[in-house]
C-alpha positions in Angstrom: 92.8 96.2 122.6 90.9 99.3 121.8 89.2 101.3 124.6 85.9 99.4 124.3 87.7 96.0 124.6 87.5 95.3 120.9 90.8 93.6 119.9 92.9 95.5 117.5 95.7 94.8 115.1 98.5 97.1 114.0 99.1 97.7 110.3 101.2 100.4 108.8 101.7 102.2 112.1 97.9 102.4 112.9 95.8 100.4 115.3 92.7 98.9 113.6 89.8 97.5 115.6 88.6 94.0 114.7 85.1 93.5 116.1 83.3 90.2 115.9 82.9 89.4 112.2 79.5 89.1 110.5 78.6 86.5 107.9 79.5 89.0 105.2 83.2 88.8 106.4 83.1 85.2 107.6 82.1 83.7 104.3 85.5 84.9 103.0 87.6 84.9 106.2 86.8 81.4 107.6 87.5 79.3 104.5 90.8 81.2 103.9 91.9 80.8 107.6 91.1 77.1 107.4 93.5 77.0 104.5 96.2 79.3 105.9 96.4 78.2 109.5 97.4 74.6 108.9 100.2 75.9 106.5 101.4 78.3 109.1 101.4 75.7 111.9 103.0 73.1 109.6 105.8 75.5 108.6 106.4 76.2 112.3 106.6 72.4 113.0 109.0 71.8 110.1 111.3 74.6 111.1 111.3 73.3 114.7 112.0 69.8 113.5 114.9 71.0 111.4 116.3 72.9 114.5 115.8 76.3 112.7 114.9 79.3 114.7 113.4 82.6 113.6 110.5 83.6 111.5 112.3 83.7 108.2 112.8 79.9 108.1 109.0 79.6 108.8 108.1 82.1 106.1 110.3 80.4 103.6 108.2 77.3 104.0 104.8 79.0 103.5 105.1 82.3 101.8 104.4 82.3 98.1 102.2 84.6 96.0 99.0 82.6 96.5 99.5 82.4 100.3 100.3 86.1 100.5 97.2 87.0 98.4 94.9 84.8 100.7 96.5 86.4 103.7 95.7 89.9 102.3 92.2 88.8 101.5 91.7 87.7 105.2 93.1 90.9 106.7 91.4 93.3 104.3 88.0 91.6 104.7 88.3 91.6 108.5 89.1 95.3 108.5 86.0 96.1 106.5 83.8 95.1 109.5 84.8 98.3 111.3 85.9 100.2 108.2 83.3 99.5 105.5 84.6 102.4 103.4 88.1 100.9 103.1 88.9 100.0 99.5 91.1 97.1 98.5 93.2 99.5 96.5 93.8 101.7 99.6 94.7 98.5 101.6 97.0 97.2 99.0 98.9 100.5 98.9 99.5 100.6 102.7 103.0 100.1 104.0 102.2 96.9 105.9 104.9 94.6 107.1 104.5 90.9 106.2 104.8 90.0 109.9 102.0 92.4 110.8 99.8 90.4 108.4 100.8 87.1 110.0 100.3 88.4 113.6 96.8 89.6 112.6 95.7 86.1 111.9 95.2 85.2 115.5 93.0 88.2 116.3 91.0 87.6 113.1 90.5 83.9 113.9 89.2 84.9 117.4 86.8 87.4 116.0 85.6 85.0 113.3 84.8 82.5 116.1 87.4 79.9 115.0 89.4 80.3 118.3 88.4 80.8 121.9 90.0 83.6 123.9 93.1 82.3 125.6 93.8 79.8 122.9 97.4 79.8 121.4 
């Protein structure tokens, strides 16, 4: 959380606030999350059913180029709410861990109004 109670995500060693999203962001973020979240949850369920532990086994079931591109679209678009000057080129050149992008999904879903605070 940032000092004003706006949730934040950490990317490339920096904390980025994610305020409530506006229609400008939600028109991109919401459809993408509705596509990505079931894949993430399905991969988790498949890994659990197979008795596999760890995030790599889950990633192996979901992460392809199209998934990664959509994930980048979601995170970049959410960042532009608080950072309208951020360019996609600058975002794409950041040293962002894949797991940082995945962890950001929950905060972004909350701020897009897809989840209620306290939801898992």
